[in-house]
XYZ file of C-alpha atoms in Angstrom:
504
model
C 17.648 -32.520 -90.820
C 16.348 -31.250 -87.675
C 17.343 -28.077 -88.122
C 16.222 -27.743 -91.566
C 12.568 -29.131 -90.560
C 12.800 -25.920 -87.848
C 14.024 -23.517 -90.528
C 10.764 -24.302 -92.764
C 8.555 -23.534 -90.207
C 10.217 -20.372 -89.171
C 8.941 -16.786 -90.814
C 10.559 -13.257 -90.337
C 8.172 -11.184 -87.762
C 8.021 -8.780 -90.741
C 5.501 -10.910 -92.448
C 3.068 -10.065 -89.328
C 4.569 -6.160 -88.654
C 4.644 -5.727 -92.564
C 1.162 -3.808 -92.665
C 1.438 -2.262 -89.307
C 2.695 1.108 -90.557
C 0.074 1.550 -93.379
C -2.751 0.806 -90.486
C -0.857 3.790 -88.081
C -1.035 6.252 -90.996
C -4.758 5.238 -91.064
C -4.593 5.802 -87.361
C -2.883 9.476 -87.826
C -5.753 10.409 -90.328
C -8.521 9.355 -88.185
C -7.870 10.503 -85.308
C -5.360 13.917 -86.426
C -2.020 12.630 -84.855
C 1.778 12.301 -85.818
C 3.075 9.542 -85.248
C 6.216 7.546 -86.476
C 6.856 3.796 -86.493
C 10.471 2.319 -85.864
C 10.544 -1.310 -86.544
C 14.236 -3.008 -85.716
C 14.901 -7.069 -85.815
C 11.875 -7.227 -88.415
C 14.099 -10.298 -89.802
C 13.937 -12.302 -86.497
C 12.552 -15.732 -87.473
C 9.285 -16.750 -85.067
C 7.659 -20.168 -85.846
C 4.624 -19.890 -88.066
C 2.491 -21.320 -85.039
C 3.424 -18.102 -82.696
C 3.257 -15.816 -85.648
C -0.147 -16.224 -86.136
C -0.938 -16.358 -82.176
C 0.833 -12.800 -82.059
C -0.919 -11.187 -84.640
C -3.757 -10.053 -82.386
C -1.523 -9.264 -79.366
C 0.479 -7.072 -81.625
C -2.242 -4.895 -83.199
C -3.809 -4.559 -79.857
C -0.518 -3.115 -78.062
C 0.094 -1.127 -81.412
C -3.569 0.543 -81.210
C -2.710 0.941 -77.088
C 0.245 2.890 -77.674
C -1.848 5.116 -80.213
C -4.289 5.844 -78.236
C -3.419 5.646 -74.655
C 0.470 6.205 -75.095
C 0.976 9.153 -77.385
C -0.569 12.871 -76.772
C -1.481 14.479 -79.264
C 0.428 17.609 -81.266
C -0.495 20.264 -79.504
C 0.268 18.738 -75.842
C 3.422 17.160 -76.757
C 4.636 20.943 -77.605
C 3.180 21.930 -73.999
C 5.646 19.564 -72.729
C 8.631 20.259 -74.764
C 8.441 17.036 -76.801
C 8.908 16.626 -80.795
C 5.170 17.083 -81.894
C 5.950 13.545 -83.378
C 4.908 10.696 -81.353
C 7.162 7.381 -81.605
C 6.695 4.004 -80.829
C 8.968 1.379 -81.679
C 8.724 -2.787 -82.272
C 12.037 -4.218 -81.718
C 12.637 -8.427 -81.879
C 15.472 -10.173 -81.379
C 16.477 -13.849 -79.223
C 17.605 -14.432 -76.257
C 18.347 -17.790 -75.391
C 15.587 -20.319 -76.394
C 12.936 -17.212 -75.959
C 12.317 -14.746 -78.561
C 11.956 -11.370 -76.979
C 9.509 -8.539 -78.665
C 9.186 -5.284 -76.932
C 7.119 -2.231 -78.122
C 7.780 0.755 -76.452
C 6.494 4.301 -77.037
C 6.903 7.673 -76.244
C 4.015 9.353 -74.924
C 3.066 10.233 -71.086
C 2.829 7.099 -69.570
C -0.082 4.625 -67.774
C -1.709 6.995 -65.348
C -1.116 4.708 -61.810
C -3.929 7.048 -60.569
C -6.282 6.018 -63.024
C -5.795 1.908 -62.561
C -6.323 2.504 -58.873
C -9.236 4.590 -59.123
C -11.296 2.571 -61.950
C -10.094 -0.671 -59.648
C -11.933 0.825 -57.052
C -15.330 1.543 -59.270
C -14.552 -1.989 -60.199
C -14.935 -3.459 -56.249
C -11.553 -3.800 -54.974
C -10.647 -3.221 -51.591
C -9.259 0.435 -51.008
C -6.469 -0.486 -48.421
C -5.570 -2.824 -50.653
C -5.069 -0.341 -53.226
C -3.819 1.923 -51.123
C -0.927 -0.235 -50.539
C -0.280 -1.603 -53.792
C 3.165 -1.452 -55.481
C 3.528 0.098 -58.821
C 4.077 -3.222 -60.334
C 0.896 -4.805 -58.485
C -1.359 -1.946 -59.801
C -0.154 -2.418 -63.577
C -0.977 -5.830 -63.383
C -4.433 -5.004 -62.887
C -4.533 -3.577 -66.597
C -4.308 -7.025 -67.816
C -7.667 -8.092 -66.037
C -10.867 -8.978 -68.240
C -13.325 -5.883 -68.600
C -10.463 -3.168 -67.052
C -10.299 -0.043 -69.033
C -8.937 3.285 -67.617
C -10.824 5.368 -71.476
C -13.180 7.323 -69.597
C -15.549 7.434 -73.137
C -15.911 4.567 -75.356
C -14.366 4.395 -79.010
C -13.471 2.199 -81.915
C -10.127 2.363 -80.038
C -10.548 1.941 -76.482
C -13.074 2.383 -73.291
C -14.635 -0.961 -73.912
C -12.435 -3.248 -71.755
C -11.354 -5.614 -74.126
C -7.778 -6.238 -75.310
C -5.043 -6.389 -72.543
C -6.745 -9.737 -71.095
C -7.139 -11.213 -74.495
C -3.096 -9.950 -74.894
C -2.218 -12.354 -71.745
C -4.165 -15.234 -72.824
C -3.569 -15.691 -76.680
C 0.069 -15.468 -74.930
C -1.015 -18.296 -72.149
C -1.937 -20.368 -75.123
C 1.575 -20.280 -76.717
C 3.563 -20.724 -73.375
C 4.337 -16.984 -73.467
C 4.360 -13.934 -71.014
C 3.871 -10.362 -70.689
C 5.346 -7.767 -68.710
C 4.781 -3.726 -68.676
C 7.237 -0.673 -67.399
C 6.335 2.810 -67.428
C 7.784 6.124 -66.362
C 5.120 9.016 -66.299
C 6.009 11.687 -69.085
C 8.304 9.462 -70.777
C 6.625 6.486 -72.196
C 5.410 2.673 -71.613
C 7.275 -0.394 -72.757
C 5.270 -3.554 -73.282
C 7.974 -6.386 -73.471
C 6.370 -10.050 -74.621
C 8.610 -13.708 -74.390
C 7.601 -16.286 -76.445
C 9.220 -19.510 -77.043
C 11.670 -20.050 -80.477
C 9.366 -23.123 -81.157
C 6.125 -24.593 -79.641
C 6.644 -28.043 -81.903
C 10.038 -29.027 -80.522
C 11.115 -29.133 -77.008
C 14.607 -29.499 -74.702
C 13.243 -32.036 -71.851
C 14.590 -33.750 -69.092
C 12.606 -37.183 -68.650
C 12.165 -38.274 -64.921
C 9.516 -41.056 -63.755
C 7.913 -40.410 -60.463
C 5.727 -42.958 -58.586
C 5.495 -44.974 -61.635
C 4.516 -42.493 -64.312
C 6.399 -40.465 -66.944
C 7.313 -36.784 -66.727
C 8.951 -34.002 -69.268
C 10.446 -31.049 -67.682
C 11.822 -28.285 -70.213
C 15.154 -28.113 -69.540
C 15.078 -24.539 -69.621
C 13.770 -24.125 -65.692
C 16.070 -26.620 -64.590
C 19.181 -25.831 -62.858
C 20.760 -29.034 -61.284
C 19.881 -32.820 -61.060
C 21.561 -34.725 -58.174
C 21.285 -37.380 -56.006
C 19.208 -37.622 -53.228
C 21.074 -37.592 -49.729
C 19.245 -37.913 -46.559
C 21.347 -36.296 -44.375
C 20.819 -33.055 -46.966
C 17.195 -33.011 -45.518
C 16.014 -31.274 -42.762
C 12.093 -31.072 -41.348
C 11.192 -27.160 -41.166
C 8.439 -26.286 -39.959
C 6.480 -29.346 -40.530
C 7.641 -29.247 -43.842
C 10.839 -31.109 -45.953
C 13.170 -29.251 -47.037
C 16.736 -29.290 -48.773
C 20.178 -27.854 -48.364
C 21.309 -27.175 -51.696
C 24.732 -24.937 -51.640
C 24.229 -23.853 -48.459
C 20.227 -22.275 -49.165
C 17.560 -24.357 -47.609
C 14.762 -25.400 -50.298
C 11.450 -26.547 -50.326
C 11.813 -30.339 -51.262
C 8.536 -31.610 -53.138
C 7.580 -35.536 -52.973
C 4.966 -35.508 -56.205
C 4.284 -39.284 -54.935
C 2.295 -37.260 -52.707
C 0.418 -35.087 -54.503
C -0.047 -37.042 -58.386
C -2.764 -40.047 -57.265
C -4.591 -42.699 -59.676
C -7.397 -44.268 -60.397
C -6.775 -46.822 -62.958
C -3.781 -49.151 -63.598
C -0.454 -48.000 -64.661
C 2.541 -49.484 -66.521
C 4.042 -52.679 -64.412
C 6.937 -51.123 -65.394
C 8.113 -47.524 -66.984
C 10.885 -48.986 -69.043
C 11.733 -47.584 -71.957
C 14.162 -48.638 -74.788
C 17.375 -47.490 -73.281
C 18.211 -47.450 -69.967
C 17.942 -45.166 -67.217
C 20.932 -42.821 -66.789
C 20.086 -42.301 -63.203
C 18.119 -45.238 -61.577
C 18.099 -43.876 -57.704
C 16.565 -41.198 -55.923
C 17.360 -37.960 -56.908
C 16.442 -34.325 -57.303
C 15.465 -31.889 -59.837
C 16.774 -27.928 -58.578
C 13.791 -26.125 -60.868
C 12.918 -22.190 -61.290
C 10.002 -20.872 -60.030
C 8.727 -17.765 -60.449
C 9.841 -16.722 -56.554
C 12.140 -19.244 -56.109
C 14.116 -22.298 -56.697
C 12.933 -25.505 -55.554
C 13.699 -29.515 -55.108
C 11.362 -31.674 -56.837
C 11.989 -35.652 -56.027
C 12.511 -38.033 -58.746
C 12.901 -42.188 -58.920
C 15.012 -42.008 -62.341
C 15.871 -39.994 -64.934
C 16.712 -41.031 -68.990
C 18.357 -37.760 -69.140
C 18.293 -34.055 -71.597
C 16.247 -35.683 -74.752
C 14.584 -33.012 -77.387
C 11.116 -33.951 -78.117
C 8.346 -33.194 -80.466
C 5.602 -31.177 -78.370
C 1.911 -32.232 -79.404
C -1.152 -30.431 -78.141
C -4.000 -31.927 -76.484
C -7.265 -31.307 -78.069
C -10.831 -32.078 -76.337
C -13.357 -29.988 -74.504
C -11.677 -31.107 -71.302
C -8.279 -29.037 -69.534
C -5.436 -30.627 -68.777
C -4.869 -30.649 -65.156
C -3.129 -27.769 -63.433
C 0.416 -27.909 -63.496
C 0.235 -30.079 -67.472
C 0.877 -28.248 -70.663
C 0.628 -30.614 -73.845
C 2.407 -33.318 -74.604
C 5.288 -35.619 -76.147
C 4.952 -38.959 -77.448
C 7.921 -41.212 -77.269
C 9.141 -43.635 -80.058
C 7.016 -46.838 -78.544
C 4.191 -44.629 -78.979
C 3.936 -43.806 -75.209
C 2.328 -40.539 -74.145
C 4.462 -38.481 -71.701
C 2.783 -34.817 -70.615
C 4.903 -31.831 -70.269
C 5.490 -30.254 -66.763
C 4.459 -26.281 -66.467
C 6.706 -25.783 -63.559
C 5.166 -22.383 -62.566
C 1.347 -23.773 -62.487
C 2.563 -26.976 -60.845
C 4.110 -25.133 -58.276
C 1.453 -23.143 -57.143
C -1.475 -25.563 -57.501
C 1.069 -27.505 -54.564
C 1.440 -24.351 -52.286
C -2.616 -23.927 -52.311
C -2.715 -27.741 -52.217
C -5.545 -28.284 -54.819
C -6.107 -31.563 -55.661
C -7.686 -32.418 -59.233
C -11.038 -32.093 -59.532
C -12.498 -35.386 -61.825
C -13.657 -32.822 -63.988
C -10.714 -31.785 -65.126
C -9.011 -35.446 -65.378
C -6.925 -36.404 -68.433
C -9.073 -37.607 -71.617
C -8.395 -41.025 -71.503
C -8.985 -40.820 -75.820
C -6.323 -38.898 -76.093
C -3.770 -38.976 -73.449
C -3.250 -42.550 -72.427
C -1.237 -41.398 -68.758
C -2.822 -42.112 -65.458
C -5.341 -40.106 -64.091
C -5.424 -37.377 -61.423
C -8.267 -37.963 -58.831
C -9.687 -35.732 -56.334
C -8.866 -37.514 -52.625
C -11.653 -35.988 -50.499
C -10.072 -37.895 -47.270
C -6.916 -34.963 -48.080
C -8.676 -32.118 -47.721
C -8.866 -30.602 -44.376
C -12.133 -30.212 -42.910
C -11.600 -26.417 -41.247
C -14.365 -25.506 -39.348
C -16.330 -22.925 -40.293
C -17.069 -21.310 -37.119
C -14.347 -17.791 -36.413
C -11.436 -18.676 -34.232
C -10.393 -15.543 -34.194
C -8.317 -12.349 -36.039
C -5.110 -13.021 -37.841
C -2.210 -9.758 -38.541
C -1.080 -10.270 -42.359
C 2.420 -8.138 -42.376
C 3.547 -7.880 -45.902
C 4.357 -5.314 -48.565
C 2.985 -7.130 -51.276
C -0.502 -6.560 -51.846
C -0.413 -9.784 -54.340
C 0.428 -11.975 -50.797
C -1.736 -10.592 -48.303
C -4.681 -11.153 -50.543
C -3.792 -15.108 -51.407
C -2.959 -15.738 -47.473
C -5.770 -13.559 -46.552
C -7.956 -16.241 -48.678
C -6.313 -19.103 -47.088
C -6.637 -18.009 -43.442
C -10.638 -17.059 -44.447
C -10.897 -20.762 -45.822
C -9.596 -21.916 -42.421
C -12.417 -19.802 -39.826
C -10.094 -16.923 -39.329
C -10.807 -13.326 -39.417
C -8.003 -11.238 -41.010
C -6.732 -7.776 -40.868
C -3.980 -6.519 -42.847
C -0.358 -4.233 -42.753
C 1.818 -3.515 -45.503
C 4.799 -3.121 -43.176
C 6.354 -3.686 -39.978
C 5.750 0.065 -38.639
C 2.034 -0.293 -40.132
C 2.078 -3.598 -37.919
C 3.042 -1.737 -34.659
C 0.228 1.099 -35.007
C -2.418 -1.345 -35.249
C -0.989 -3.047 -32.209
C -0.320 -0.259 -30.418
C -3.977 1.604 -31.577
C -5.434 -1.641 -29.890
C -6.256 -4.407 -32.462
C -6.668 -7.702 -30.914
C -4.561 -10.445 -32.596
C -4.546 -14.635 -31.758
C -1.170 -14.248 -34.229
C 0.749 -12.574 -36.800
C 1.921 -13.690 -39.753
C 4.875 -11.830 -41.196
C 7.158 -11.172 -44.035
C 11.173 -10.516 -43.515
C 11.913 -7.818 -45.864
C 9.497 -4.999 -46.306
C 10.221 -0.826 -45.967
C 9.897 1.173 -43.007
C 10.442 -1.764 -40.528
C 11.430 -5.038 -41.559
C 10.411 -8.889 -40.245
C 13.311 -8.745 -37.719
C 12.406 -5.382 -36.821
C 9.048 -5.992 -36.010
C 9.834 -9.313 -34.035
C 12.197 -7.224 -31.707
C 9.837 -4.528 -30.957
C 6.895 -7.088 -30.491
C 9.139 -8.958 -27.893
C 10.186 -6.957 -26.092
C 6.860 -4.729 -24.852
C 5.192 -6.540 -22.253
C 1.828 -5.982 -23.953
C 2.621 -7.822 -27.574
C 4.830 -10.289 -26.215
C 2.929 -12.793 -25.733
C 1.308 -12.895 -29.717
C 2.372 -15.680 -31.433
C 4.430 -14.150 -34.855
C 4.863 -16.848 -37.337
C 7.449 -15.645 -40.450
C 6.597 -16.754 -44.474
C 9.202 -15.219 -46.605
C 11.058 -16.191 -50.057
C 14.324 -16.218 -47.775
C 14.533 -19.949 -46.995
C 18.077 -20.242 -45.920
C 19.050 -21.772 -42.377
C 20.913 -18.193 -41.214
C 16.898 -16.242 -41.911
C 15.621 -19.175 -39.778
C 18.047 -19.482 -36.997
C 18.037 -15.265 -36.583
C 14.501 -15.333 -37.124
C 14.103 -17.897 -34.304
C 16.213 -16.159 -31.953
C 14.759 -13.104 -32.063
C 11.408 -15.227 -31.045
C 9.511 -16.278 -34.019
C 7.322 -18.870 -33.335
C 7.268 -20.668 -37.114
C 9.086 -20.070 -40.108
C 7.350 -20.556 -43.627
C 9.364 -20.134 -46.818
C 7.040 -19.332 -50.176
C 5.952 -20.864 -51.883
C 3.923 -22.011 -48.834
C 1.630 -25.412 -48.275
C -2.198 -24.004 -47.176
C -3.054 -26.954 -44.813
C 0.208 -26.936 -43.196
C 0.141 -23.717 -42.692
C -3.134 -23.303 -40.960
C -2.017 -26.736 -38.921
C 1.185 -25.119 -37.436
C -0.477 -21.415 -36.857
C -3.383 -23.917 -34.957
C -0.789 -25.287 -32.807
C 1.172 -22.439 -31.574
C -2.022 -20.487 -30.932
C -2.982 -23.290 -28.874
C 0.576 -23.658 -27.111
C -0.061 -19.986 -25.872
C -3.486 -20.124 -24.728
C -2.292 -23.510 -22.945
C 0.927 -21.557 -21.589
C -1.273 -18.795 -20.672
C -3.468 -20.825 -18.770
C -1.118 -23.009 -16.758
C 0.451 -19.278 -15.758
């Protein structure tokens, strides 16, 4: 029955991509281009409910590839190309995604362009200077980012790729873009086979009710202390012989009005001790702590309506046969609202009309009162552009002064050219000269051996540590990365060398 309930509410994307050729013809008359349209997997069923969320998406990534994609007839000759342009939809599943990719022809997203309208646009030019490929076409999605250098019923206005990633946001989708200059662009979008029915595991943790999608979960198991190790003033996990980052949510989800006496539900717990949930991230895996777990149940997924977000880290909900509300988890967003360590603002609680689960308060007494007065200049060694600017926020937040280096090597020249560092912070694998690298050199010349180098990397197993360690790190951070204690540990070893220094 269940299956026959999904089947109604399933449509072929053809009923969406069905006028898209008659609009490109338009398109070729208007503007005096040739170009073809290749549609493949037109009978892959979508739910009716991301249909109609991906018809704007769609036309907007069509109209791109028209106008920014393909050249027109005369230039395509120049280059030795068929003086008709292509661009192709194709659709098909994969897993409990649906995959649709549109890909054309033409000469590619000019990197040169995004970096130089992101610098009309304010951003910093070392930063740009340094970005990868991948971290400079991310910047097309941003609101009000155009590379059009005139203004058209097409293009040049700055509207469109940011509405793309949202309308996608809304529908628990993503969006991800490749390009190859002269050869073409491929826009590939993952949406989920259904929004109204969901795989879940359901956990309770510090009295309350969780759904995870199954989907991001890898292993459930019990909790064994001697599998837990302290790392850096952090907990983490030994899981197959990789050390991860072990959350307690007890310690992060708070209330402020009175919960269930008891989170019993109408069959037992399959798992009524502690225990752990291995979940993907979008860097890495991680342990999340539960009390119990009912097990893999598939649930009916109900949106939240009201003026008022969920919090971060919530998407929708599920309500159970007694009529109890459970939200869903978004792992991703929950993840990273933990490594910046935001607590809930009471703006953004829960509406109690609608969503009868505890509420998420703001704890004031939690938040760590940095002083704002500058305690000095921080090294940020890391090839991802995307890293140094979160930490460089962080450290900011906490009185520091940063300066940056998208390598080891580009660490060493600053050094050497005479920037004055209380400590580094530094990444493991990067070009040029890597984490380890870098730690040897500093070491062992008598005038940077005695900075502080403190190592956050998405390598979190005990061999990094230990070789990272030996070769004289001072702290090792794995990311996703906790902001307060962060700035607590890079406080202390600071002040362990200053002390050192002065006893000396």
């Amino acid at each position: 029955l269940q299956t026959k309930l999904n089947h109604i509410r399933m449509r072929p994307l053809s009923d969406l991509i069905e006028r898209f050729p008659r609009a490109l013809r338009d398109l070729n008359v208007e503007y005096g281009k040739n170009v073809q349209l290749k549609i493949e997997g037109g009978n892959t069923l979508i739910e009716r409910s991301i249909l109609e969320a991906l018809n704007e998406p769609l036309m907007h990534l069509l109209r791109n590839a028209f106008d920014h994609g393909i050249e027109d007839s005369a230039t395509r000759r120049l280059l030795g190309k068929p003086e008709q342009g292509l661009i192709e939809i194709t659709a098909n599943h994969r897993s409990n995604r649906t995959i649709i990719t549109i890909r054309d022809d033409g000469w590619g997203i000019s990197l040169e362009k995004i970096r130089t309208r992101a610098l009309t646009m304010g951003l910093d030019a070392s930063l740009l200077a340094n970005a990868s490929d991948e971290e400079l076409l991310s910047l097309i999605f941003e609101p009000g980012f155009t590379t059009s250098e005139q203004v058209t019923a097409l293009s040049g206005r700055g509207v469109g790729m940011d509405v793309v990633r949202n309308n996608l946001k809304l529908i628990r989708g993503d969006v991800k873009v490749d390009t190859e200059p002269g050869v073409g662009t491929t826009f590939t979008l993952s949406v989920p086979f259904t929004l109204s029915v969901a795989r879940v595991l359901l956990v309770e943790i510090n009295k309350i009710l969780l759904a995870f999608p199954t989907d991001v979960i890898s292993e459930i198991s019990l909790l064994e202390d001697e599998r837990v190790f302290e790392m850096a003033g952090s907990e983490v996990l030994n899981w197959q012989g990789t050390m991860l980052p072990l959350i307690r949510l007890t310690r992060y989800l708070e209330f402020n009005c009175l919960r269930y006496d008891s989170a019993e539900l109408e069959i037992p717990a399959a798992i009524s001790t502690n225990s752990v949930l291995v979940v993907k991230g979008n860097n890495q895996s991680v342990a999340i702590q539960i009390d119990r777990c009912w097990g893999e149940q598939e649930v009916a997924i109900r949106q939240v309506e009201g003026n008022i977000p969920l919090p971060e880290g919530f998407s929708n909900c599920t309500i159970l046969g007694d009529g109890r509300v459970v939200p869903l988890v978004n792992v991703n967003e929950l993840l990273y609202w933990i490594a910046t360590n935001k607590k809930t603002p009471k703006g953004t609680q829960l509406p109690s009309a609608r969503l009868k689960t505890p509420f998420l308060i703001f704890d004031e007494e939690k938040i760590s009162a940095a002083s704002i007065k500058q305690k000095g200049t921080i090294l940020i060694v890391d090839d991802s552009i995307n890293v140094r600017r979160f930490l460089a926020l962080t450290l900011e937040k906490g009185g520091y002064q940063v300066e940056q280096a998208k390598d080891g090597q580009d660490a060493l020249d600053k050094l050497h050219s005479g920037l004055r560092v209380e400590a580094v912070i530094c990444d493991i694998e990067m070009p040029r000269l890597d984490g380890y690298g870098f730690l040897g050199k500093v070491n062992s010349d008598v005038d940077t051996k005695n900075i502080p180098v403190a190592m956050l990397t998405s390598r979190s197993s005990n061999k990094h540590r230990q070789l990272a360690m030996q070769l004289g790190a001072r702290a090792y951070f794995s990311k996703p990365y906790n902001e307060q204690e962060l700035l607590q540990t890079l406080e202390e070893i600071i002040r362990n060398v200053a002390e050192k220094a002065a006893s000396n």
